[in-house]
Each structure stands twice: as structure tokens, then as C-alpha cells.
PDB file of C-alpha atoms in Angstrom:
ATOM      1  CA  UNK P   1     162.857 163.737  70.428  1.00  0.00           C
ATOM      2  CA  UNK P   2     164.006 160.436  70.898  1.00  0.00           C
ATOM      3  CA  UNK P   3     166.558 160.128  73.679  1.00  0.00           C
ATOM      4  CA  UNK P   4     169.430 156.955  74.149  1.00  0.00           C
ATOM      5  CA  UNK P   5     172.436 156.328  76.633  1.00  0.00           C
ATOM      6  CA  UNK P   6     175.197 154.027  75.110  1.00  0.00           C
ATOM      7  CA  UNK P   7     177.468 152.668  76.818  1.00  0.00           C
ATOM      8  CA  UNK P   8     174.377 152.888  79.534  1.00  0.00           C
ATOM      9  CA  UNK P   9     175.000 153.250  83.206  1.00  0.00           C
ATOM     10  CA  UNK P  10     173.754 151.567  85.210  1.00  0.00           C
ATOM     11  CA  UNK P  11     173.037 148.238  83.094  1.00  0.00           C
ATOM     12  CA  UNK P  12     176.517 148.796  80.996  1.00  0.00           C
ATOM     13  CA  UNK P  13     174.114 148.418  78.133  1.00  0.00           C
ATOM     14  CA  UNK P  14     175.722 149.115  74.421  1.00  0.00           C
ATOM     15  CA  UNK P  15     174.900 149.582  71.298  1.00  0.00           C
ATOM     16  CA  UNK P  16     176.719 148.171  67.928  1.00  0.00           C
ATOM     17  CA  UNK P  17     176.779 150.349  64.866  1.00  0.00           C
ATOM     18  CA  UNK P  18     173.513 148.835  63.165  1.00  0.00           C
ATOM     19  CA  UNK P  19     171.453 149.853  66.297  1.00  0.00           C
ATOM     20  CA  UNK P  20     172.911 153.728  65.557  1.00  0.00           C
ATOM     21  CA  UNK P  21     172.138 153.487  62.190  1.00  0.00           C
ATOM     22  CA  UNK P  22     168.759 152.001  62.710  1.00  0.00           C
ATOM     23  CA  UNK P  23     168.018 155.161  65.329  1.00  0.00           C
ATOM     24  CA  UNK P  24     169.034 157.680  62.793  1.00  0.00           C
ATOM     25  CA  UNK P  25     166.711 156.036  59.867  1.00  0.00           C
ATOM     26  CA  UNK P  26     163.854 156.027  62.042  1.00  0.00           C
ATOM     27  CA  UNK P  27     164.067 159.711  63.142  1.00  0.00           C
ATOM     28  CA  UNK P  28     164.832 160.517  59.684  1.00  0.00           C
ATOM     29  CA  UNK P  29     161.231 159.171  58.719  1.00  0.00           C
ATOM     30  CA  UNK P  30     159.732 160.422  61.484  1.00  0.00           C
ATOM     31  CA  UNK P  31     161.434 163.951  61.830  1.00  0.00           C
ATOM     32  CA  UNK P  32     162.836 163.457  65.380  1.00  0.00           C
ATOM     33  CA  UNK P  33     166.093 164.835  66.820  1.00  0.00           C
ATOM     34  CA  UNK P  34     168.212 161.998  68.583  1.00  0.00           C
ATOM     35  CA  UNK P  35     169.379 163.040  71.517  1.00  0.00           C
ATOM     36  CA  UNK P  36     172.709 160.885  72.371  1.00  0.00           C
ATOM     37  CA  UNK P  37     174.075 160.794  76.182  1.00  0.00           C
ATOM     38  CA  UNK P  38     177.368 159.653  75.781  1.00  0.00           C
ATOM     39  CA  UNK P  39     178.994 160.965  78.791  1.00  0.00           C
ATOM     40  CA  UNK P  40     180.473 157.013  79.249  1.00  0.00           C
ATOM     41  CA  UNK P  41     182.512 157.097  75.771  1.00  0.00           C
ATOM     42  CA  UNK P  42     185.646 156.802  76.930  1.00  0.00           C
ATOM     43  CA  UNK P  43     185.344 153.858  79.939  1.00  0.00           C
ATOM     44  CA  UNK P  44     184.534 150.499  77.978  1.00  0.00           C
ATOM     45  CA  UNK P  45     186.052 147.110  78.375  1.00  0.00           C
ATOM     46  CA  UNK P  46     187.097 143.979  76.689  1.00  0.00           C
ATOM     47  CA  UNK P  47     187.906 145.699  73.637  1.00  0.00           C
ATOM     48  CA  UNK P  48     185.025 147.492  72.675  1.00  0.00           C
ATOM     49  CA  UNK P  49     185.341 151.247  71.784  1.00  0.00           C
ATOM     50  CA  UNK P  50     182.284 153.152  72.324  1.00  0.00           C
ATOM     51  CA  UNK P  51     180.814 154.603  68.684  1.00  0.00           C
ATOM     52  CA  UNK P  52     179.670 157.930  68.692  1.00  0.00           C
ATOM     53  CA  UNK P  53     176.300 158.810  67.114  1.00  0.00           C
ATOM     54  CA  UNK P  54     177.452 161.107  65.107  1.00  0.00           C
ATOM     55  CA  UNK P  55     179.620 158.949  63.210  1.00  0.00           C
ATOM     56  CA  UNK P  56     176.676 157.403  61.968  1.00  0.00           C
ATOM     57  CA  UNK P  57     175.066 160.958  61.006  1.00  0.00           C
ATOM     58  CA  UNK P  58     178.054 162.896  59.721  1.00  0.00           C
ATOM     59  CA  UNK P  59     176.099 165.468  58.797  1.00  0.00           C
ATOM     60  CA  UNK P  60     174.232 166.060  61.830  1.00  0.00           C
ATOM     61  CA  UNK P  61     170.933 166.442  60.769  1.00  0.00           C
ATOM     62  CA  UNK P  62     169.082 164.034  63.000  1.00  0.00           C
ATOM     63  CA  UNK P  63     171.271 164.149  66.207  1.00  0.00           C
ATOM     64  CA  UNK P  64     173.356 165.890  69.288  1.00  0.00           C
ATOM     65  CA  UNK P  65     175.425 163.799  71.410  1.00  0.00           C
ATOM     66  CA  UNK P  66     176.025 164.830  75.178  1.00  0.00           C
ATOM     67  CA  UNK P  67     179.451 164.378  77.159  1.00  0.00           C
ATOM     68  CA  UNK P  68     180.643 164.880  80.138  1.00  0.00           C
ATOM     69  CA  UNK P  69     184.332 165.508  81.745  1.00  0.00           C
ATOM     70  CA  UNK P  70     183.168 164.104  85.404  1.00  0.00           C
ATOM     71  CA  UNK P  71     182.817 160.462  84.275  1.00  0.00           C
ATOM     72  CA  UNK P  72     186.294 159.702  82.283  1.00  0.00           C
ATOM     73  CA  UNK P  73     188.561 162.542  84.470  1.00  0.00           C
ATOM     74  CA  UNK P  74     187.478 162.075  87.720  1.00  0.00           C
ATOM     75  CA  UNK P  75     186.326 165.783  87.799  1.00  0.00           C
ATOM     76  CA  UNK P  76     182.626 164.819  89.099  1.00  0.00           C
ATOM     77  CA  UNK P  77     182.581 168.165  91.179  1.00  0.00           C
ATOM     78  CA  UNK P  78     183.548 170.386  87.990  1.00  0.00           C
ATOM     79  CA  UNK P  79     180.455 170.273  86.362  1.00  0.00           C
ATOM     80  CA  UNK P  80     181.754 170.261  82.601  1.00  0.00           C
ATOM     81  CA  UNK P  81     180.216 168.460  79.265  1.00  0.00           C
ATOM     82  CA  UNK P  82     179.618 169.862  76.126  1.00  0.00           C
ATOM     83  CA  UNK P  83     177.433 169.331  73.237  1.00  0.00           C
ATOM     84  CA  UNK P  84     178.147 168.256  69.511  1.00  0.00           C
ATOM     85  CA  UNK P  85     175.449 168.952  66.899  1.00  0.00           C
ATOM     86  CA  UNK P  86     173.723 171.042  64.038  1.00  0.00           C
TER      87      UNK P  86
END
């Protein structure tokens, strides 16, 4: 399992779409299961948009990707993410 946090908190931290598709390469050859935290997706600045892992992996087979309500609503005390995956 190989685990990343773009956009990262607290070094704000990101990663372009080469570094994604670089991750999901590697744990293709080594049979790993990317875990992505991306509970920051929808804050980002200047421009940038946030990319998702798994539009790198459309078909899922490497990686999950982690959200979270509490960071982009305000709703820290709700407790809600989900996760996307195969």
C-alpha cells in the first residue's frame, strides 16, 4: 500500500498529473494499492484545480481516493467522507 495526500495539508504540497501517473505505473509493477487522501480537492488557489487520482486510473485497478465533507463545507463536527474505488 502506498499512501499520498495531494493538495497536502499542512505543507500545501501538490502534485501535477505526471507525478499521478508516475504513482499508478509504479504500483502497477509492484502490485500495490494507492491509497489517495484527497479530502483538500476542492480548496486550491491561483488557478490550480486539484486532479483526482482516479482520473489517472479510470479503471480503478491500482487506487481508492479518500474525501471528506468537513474540510470544503465547514461541517468538521459531522464526521462524513466517502470512498471511491474497485
Amino acid at each position: 500500500m502506498m499512501t499520498i495526500c495531494y493538495p497536502n495539508n499542512p505543507t500545501s504540497a501538490i502534485a501535477n498529473e505526471d507525478f499521478f501517473k508516475k504513482a499508478v505505473e509504479f504500483a502497477k509493477h509492484y502490485d500495490l494499492i494507492i491509497c489517495h487522501d484527497n479530502a483538500y480537492s476542492e480548496i486550491s488557489y491561483g488557478g490550480y484545480k486539484p486532479i483526482s487520482i482516479l482520473e489517472i486510473d479510470k479503471e480503478k485497478k491500482v487506487s481508492i481516493e479518500f474525501h471528506s465533507l468537513s474540510k470544503s463545507f465547514s461541517m468538521a463536527g459531522w464526521r462524513i467522507g466517502f470512498v471511491v474505488g474497485n
